Amino acid sequence: EPPNHVLLNEYCSGQGIMPHKDGPLYMPWVAILSLGSPAMLEFWSNLADSRASRDGTGGPGAAASVLCQPRSLLIFSEDAYETYFHGIAERSSDIAGDRTVNMDAAGVR
């Protein structure tokens, strides 16, 4: 199925995106093109977990994260689209961890 909507945003390095779900507008998938600087896209099963992990009060942390390198394209659908909230933390640097699913492909191992 061809894309049905295009949204173009510019974010400065270190600027975050609050956890959210995209809803039916982009169904059945989302494509994210990263151009300027790396960004860690994180996925949470609920908003309470996202708040706890982002404000430092604990919580289980992100269920998964994807390091989006400059000039990379990330496409996600199904559970990642329908079930999980996604966002980017407001921070100046990212640390890949055991829940970063693409460390080899992103060249951080």
Short mmCIF file of N, CA and C in Angstrom, two decimals:
data_model
loop_
_atom_site.label_atom_id
_atom_site.label_comp_id
_atom_site.label_asym_id
_atom_site.label_seq_id
_atom_site.Cartn_x
_atom_site.Cartn_y
_atom_site.Cartn_z
N GLU A 1 0.85 -1.18 0.00
CA GLU A 1 0.00 0.00 0.00
C GLU A 1 0.89 1.25 0.00
N PRO A 2 0.68 2.18 -0.91
CA PRO A 2 1.53 3.37 -0.96
C PRO A 2 1.27 4.29 0.23
N PRO A 3 2.24 5.17 0.54
CA PRO A 3 2.03 6.12 1.64
C PRO A 3 0.79 6.97 1.40
N ASN A 4 0.13 7.34 2.50
CA ASN A 4 -1.08 8.14 2.38
C ASN A 4 -0.93 9.53 3.01
N HIS A 5 0.25 9.81 3.59
CA HIS A 5 0.43 11.08 4.29
C HIS A 5 1.92 11.33 4.47
N VAL A 6 2.34 12.57 4.37
CA VAL A 6 3.73 12.94 4.62
C VAL A 6 3.74 14.11 5.59
N LEU A 7 4.57 14.01 6.61
CA LEU A 7 4.74 15.08 7.58
C LEU A 7 6.24 15.32 7.70
N LEU A 8 6.67 16.54 7.53
CA LEU A 8 8.09 16.88 7.59
C LEU A 8 8.31 17.80 8.78
N ASN A 9 9.19 17.38 9.70
CA ASN A 9 9.55 18.17 10.88
C ASN A 9 11.05 18.33 10.95
N GLU A 10 11.49 19.46 11.46
CA GLU A 10 12.90 19.66 11.75
C GLU A 10 13.07 19.74 13.26
N TYR A 11 13.97 18.93 13.79
CA TYR A 11 14.28 18.95 15.21
C TYR A 11 15.76 19.25 15.37
N CYS A 12 16.08 20.11 16.31
CA CYS A 12 17.48 20.43 16.59
C CYS A 12 18.10 19.31 17.42
N SER A 13 19.42 19.17 17.33
CA SER A 13 20.12 18.18 18.12
C SER A 13 19.83 18.42 19.60
N GLY A 14 19.48 17.36 20.33
CA GLY A 14 19.15 17.46 21.74
C GLY A 14 17.69 17.73 22.02
N GLN A 15 16.92 18.08 21.01
CA GLN A 15 15.49 18.34 21.18
C GLN A 15 14.75 17.01 21.19
N GLY A 16 13.82 16.83 22.09
CA GLY A 16 13.09 15.58 22.19
C GLY A 16 11.72 15.63 21.53
N ILE A 17 11.10 14.47 21.51
CA ILE A 17 9.73 14.31 21.03
C ILE A 17 9.00 13.53 22.11
N MET A 18 7.94 14.08 22.66
CA MET A 18 7.20 13.42 23.73
C MET A 18 6.67 12.07 23.26
N PRO A 19 6.61 11.08 24.16
CA PRO A 19 6.06 9.77 23.80
C PRO A 19 4.62 9.90 23.28
N HIS A 20 4.33 9.20 22.20
CA HIS A 20 3.00 9.28 21.59
C HIS A 20 2.77 8.06 20.70
N LYS A 21 1.53 7.91 20.28
CA LYS A 21 1.16 6.97 19.22
C LYS A 21 0.67 7.81 18.06
N ASP A 22 0.92 7.36 16.85
CA ASP A 22 0.55 8.15 15.68
C ASP A 22 -0.91 8.00 15.29
N GLY A 23 -1.59 6.99 15.76
CA GLY A 23 -3.01 6.82 15.45
C GLY A 23 -3.23 6.40 14.00
N PRO A 24 -4.46 6.51 13.55
CA PRO A 24 -4.82 5.95 12.23
C PRO A 24 -4.33 6.77 11.03
N LEU A 25 -3.83 7.97 11.26
CA LEU A 25 -3.45 8.83 10.14
C LEU A 25 -2.41 8.20 9.22
N TYR A 26 -1.43 7.51 9.79
CA TYR A 26 -0.33 6.96 9.00
C TYR A 26 -0.47 5.46 8.76
N MET A 27 -1.53 4.84 9.20
CA MET A 27 -1.71 3.40 9.09
C MET A 27 -1.34 2.90 7.70
N PRO A 28 -0.68 1.81 7.54
CA PRO A 28 -0.35 0.80 8.53
C PRO A 28 1.10 0.88 9.02
N TRP A 29 1.86 1.92 8.62
CA TRP A 29 3.24 2.00 9.05
C TRP A 29 3.72 3.44 9.08
N VAL A 30 4.86 3.64 9.74
CA VAL A 30 5.51 4.95 9.82
C VAL A 30 6.94 4.81 9.31
N ALA A 31 7.39 5.78 8.56
CA ALA A 31 8.78 5.84 8.11
C ALA A 31 9.40 7.11 8.67
N ILE A 32 10.56 6.96 9.31
CA ILE A 32 11.27 8.09 9.90
C ILE A 32 12.62 8.21 9.21
N LEU A 33 12.89 9.36 8.65
CA LEU A 33 14.15 9.64 7.99
C LEU A 33 14.96 10.57 8.88
N SER A 34 16.13 10.13 9.28
CA SER A 34 17.00 10.94 10.13
C SER A 34 18.10 11.55 9.26
N LEU A 35 18.25 12.86 9.30
CA LEU A 35 19.22 13.50 8.41
C LEU A 35 20.40 14.13 9.13
N GLY A 36 20.16 14.95 10.15
CA GLY A 36 21.22 15.77 10.70
C GLY A 36 22.11 15.14 11.75
N SER A 37 21.52 14.56 12.78
CA SER A 37 22.32 14.01 13.88
C SER A 37 21.66 12.72 14.38
N PRO A 38 22.41 11.90 15.10
CA PRO A 38 21.82 10.66 15.62
C PRO A 38 20.72 10.96 16.63
N ALA A 39 19.79 10.04 16.74
CA ALA A 39 18.70 10.15 17.73
C ALA A 39 18.30 8.74 18.15
N MET A 40 18.02 8.58 19.43
CA MET A 40 17.58 7.30 19.97
C MET A 40 16.06 7.31 20.08
N LEU A 41 15.39 6.56 19.23
CA LEU A 41 13.94 6.44 19.29
C LEU A 41 13.62 5.31 20.26
N GLU A 42 12.82 5.62 21.29
CA GLU A 42 12.50 4.64 22.31
C GLU A 42 11.03 4.26 22.24
N PHE A 43 10.74 3.01 22.63
CA PHE A 43 9.38 2.47 22.61
C PHE A 43 9.00 2.04 24.03
N TRP A 44 7.80 2.44 24.48
CA TRP A 44 7.28 2.08 25.80
C TRP A 44 5.90 1.45 25.64
N SER A 45 5.58 0.52 26.54
CA SER A 45 4.27 -0.13 26.47
C SER A 45 3.17 0.76 27.03
N ASN A 46 3.51 1.74 27.89
CA ASN A 46 2.50 2.67 28.42
C ASN A 46 3.16 3.99 28.79
N LEU A 47 2.36 5.02 28.97
CA LEU A 47 2.89 6.35 29.26
C LEU A 47 3.51 6.45 30.64
N ALA A 48 2.99 5.71 31.62
CA ALA A 48 3.55 5.75 32.97
C ALA A 48 5.01 5.29 32.95
N ASP A 49 5.31 4.22 32.23
CA ASP A 49 6.69 3.74 32.12
C ASP A 49 7.56 4.78 31.42
N SER A 50 7.03 5.45 30.41
CA SER A 50 7.83 6.44 29.69
C SER A 50 8.16 7.61 30.61
N ARG A 51 7.20 8.07 31.40
CA ARG A 51 7.46 9.18 32.32
C ARG A 51 8.50 8.80 33.36
N ALA A 52 8.36 7.62 33.95
CA ALA A 52 9.28 7.18 35.00
C ALA A 52 10.70 7.04 34.48
N SER A 53 10.86 6.51 33.28
CA SER A 53 12.21 6.32 32.76
C SER A 53 12.80 7.65 32.27
N ARG A 54 11.97 8.58 31.81
CA ARG A 54 12.46 9.85 31.29
C ARG A 54 12.75 10.87 32.38
N ASP A 55 12.03 10.81 33.50
CA ASP A 55 12.28 11.81 34.55
C ASP A 55 13.23 11.30 35.64
N GLY A 56 13.73 10.07 35.48
CA GLY A 56 14.73 9.56 36.40
C GLY A 56 14.19 9.00 37.70
N THR A 57 12.88 8.78 37.80
CA THR A 57 12.31 8.26 39.04
C THR A 57 12.24 6.74 39.05
N GLY A 58 12.81 6.12 38.07
CA GLY A 58 12.81 4.66 38.03
C GLY A 58 11.95 4.14 36.91
N GLY A 59 11.29 3.04 37.17
CA GLY A 59 10.47 2.44 36.14
C GLY A 59 11.28 1.47 35.32
N PRO A 60 10.61 0.68 34.52
CA PRO A 60 11.29 -0.37 33.76
C PRO A 60 12.11 0.12 32.58
N GLY A 61 11.99 1.36 32.23
CA GLY A 61 12.70 1.88 31.06
C GLY A 61 11.99 1.51 29.78
N ALA A 62 12.60 1.86 28.70
CA ALA A 62 12.00 1.59 27.39
C ALA A 62 11.99 0.09 27.13
N ALA A 63 10.94 -0.38 26.47
CA ALA A 63 10.87 -1.79 26.07
C ALA A 63 11.91 -2.09 25.00
N ALA A 64 12.18 -1.10 24.16
CA ALA A 64 13.18 -1.22 23.10
C ALA A 64 13.58 0.17 22.65
N SER A 65 14.73 0.27 22.02
CA SER A 65 15.15 1.53 21.43
C SER A 65 15.86 1.24 20.11
N VAL A 66 15.84 2.24 19.23
CA VAL A 66 16.49 2.13 17.92
C VAL A 66 17.34 3.38 17.73
N LEU A 67 18.62 3.19 17.49
CA LEU A 67 19.51 4.32 17.22
C LEU A 67 19.39 4.70 15.76
N CYS A 68 18.87 5.88 15.50
CA CYS A 68 18.70 6.38 14.13
C CYS A 68 19.91 7.24 13.80
N GLN A 69 20.80 6.71 13.00
CA GLN A 69 22.00 7.43 12.59
C GLN A 69 21.62 8.43 11.49
N PRO A 70 22.44 9.49 11.30
CA PRO A 70 22.19 10.40 10.19
C PRO A 70 22.11 9.64 8.86
N ARG A 71 21.19 10.05 8.01
CA ARG A 71 20.95 9.44 6.69
C ARG A 71 20.40 8.03 6.79
N SER A 72 19.70 7.73 7.90
CA SER A 72 19.09 6.40 8.04
C SER A 72 17.57 6.51 7.91
N LEU A 73 16.96 5.41 7.54
CA LEU A 73 15.52 5.33 7.39
C LEU A 73 15.02 4.20 8.28
N LEU A 74 14.07 4.51 9.15
CA LEU A 74 13.45 3.52 10.02
C LEU A 74 11.99 3.40 9.63
N ILE A 75 11.54 2.18 9.39
CA ILE A 75 10.14 1.92 9.08
C ILE A 75 9.62 0.95 10.13
N PHE A 76 8.49 1.29 10.76
CA PHE A 76 7.91 0.35 11.71
C PHE A 76 6.41 0.26 11.53
N SER A 77 5.87 -0.91 11.94
CA SER A 77 4.45 -1.20 11.75
C SER A 77 4.01 -2.21 12.81
N GLU A 78 2.83 -2.75 12.65
CA GLU A 78 2.26 -3.79 13.50
C GLU A 78 2.37 -3.42 14.97
N ASP A 79 2.93 -4.28 15.83
CA ASP A 79 2.98 -4.01 17.28
C ASP A 79 3.69 -2.70 17.60
N ALA A 80 4.81 -2.44 16.94
CA ALA A 80 5.54 -1.21 17.21
C ALA A 80 4.68 0.01 16.92
N TYR A 81 3.82 -0.08 15.93
CA TYR A 81 2.94 1.02 15.55
C TYR A 81 1.68 1.06 16.41
N GLU A 82 1.04 -0.07 16.59
CA GLU A 82 -0.27 -0.12 17.22
C GLU A 82 -0.25 -0.19 18.74
N THR A 83 0.75 -0.82 19.33
CA THR A 83 0.76 -1.10 20.77
C THR A 83 1.63 -0.15 21.57
N TYR A 84 2.79 0.22 21.04
CA TYR A 84 3.78 0.97 21.81
C TYR A 84 3.75 2.47 21.56
N PHE A 85 4.04 3.23 22.61
CA PHE A 85 4.29 4.66 22.48
C PHE A 85 5.74 4.82 22.05
N HIS A 86 6.04 5.83 21.26
CA HIS A 86 7.42 6.08 20.86
C HIS A 86 7.75 7.55 21.04
N GLY A 87 9.03 7.83 21.28
CA GLY A 87 9.48 9.20 21.48
C GLY A 87 10.99 9.26 21.52
N ILE A 88 11.50 10.48 21.62
CA ILE A 88 12.94 10.73 21.71
C ILE A 88 13.17 11.61 22.92
N ALA A 89 14.04 11.18 23.83
CA ALA A 89 14.33 11.94 25.03
C ALA A 89 15.08 13.23 24.69
N GLU A 90 14.83 14.26 25.46
CA GLU A 90 15.52 15.53 25.28
C GLU A 90 16.87 15.44 26.00
N ARG A 91 17.92 15.18 25.24
CA ARG A 91 19.26 15.04 25.81
C ARG A 91 20.30 15.29 24.72
N SER A 92 21.52 15.59 25.16
CA SER A 92 22.57 15.95 24.20
C SER A 92 23.32 14.75 23.66
N SER A 93 23.25 13.59 24.35
CA SER A 93 23.90 12.39 23.83
C SER A 93 23.09 11.16 24.25
N ASP A 94 23.21 10.11 23.47
CA ASP A 94 22.49 8.87 23.72
C ASP A 94 23.47 7.76 24.05
N ILE A 95 23.03 6.83 24.88
CA ILE A 95 23.84 5.67 25.21
C ILE A 95 23.09 4.42 24.77
N ALA A 96 23.69 3.66 23.87
CA ALA A 96 23.08 2.41 23.44
C ALA A 96 23.19 1.40 24.57
N GLY A 97 22.12 0.65 24.80
CA GLY A 97 22.11 -0.33 25.88
C GLY A 97 21.60 -1.67 25.41
N ASP A 98 21.31 -2.54 26.37
CA ASP A 98 20.90 -3.90 26.03
C ASP A 98 19.54 -3.96 25.35
N ARG A 99 18.77 -2.88 25.40
CA ARG A 99 17.47 -2.84 24.71
C ARG A 99 17.52 -2.10 23.38
N THR A 100 18.73 -1.68 22.98
CA THR A 100 18.90 -1.05 21.68
C THR A 100 19.00 -2.18 20.65
N VAL A 101 18.01 -2.28 19.80
CA VAL A 101 17.87 -3.47 18.95
C VAL A 101 18.74 -3.47 17.70
N ASN A 102 19.37 -2.36 17.38
CA ASN A 102 20.13 -2.29 16.13
C ASN A 102 21.57 -1.84 16.33
N MET A 103 22.21 -2.21 17.42
CA MET A 103 23.57 -1.73 17.69
C MET A 103 24.55 -2.13 16.61
N ASP A 104 24.50 -3.34 16.11
CA ASP A 104 25.42 -3.76 15.05
C ASP A 104 25.19 -2.98 13.78
N ALA A 105 23.93 -2.86 13.36
CA ALA A 105 23.61 -2.15 12.13
C ALA A 105 23.95 -0.66 12.24
N ALA A 106 23.84 -0.10 13.46
CA ALA A 106 24.15 1.33 13.65
C ALA A 106 25.63 1.57 13.85
N GLY A 107 26.42 0.50 13.93
CA GLY A 107 27.87 0.63 14.04
C GLY A 107 28.36 1.04 15.41
N VAL A 108 27.67 0.60 16.48
CA VAL A 108 28.09 0.97 17.83
C VAL A 108 28.62 -0.20 18.63
N ARG A 109 28.89 -1.32 18.01
CA ARG A 109 29.52 -2.47 18.70
C ARG A 109 30.90 -2.67 18.16
#
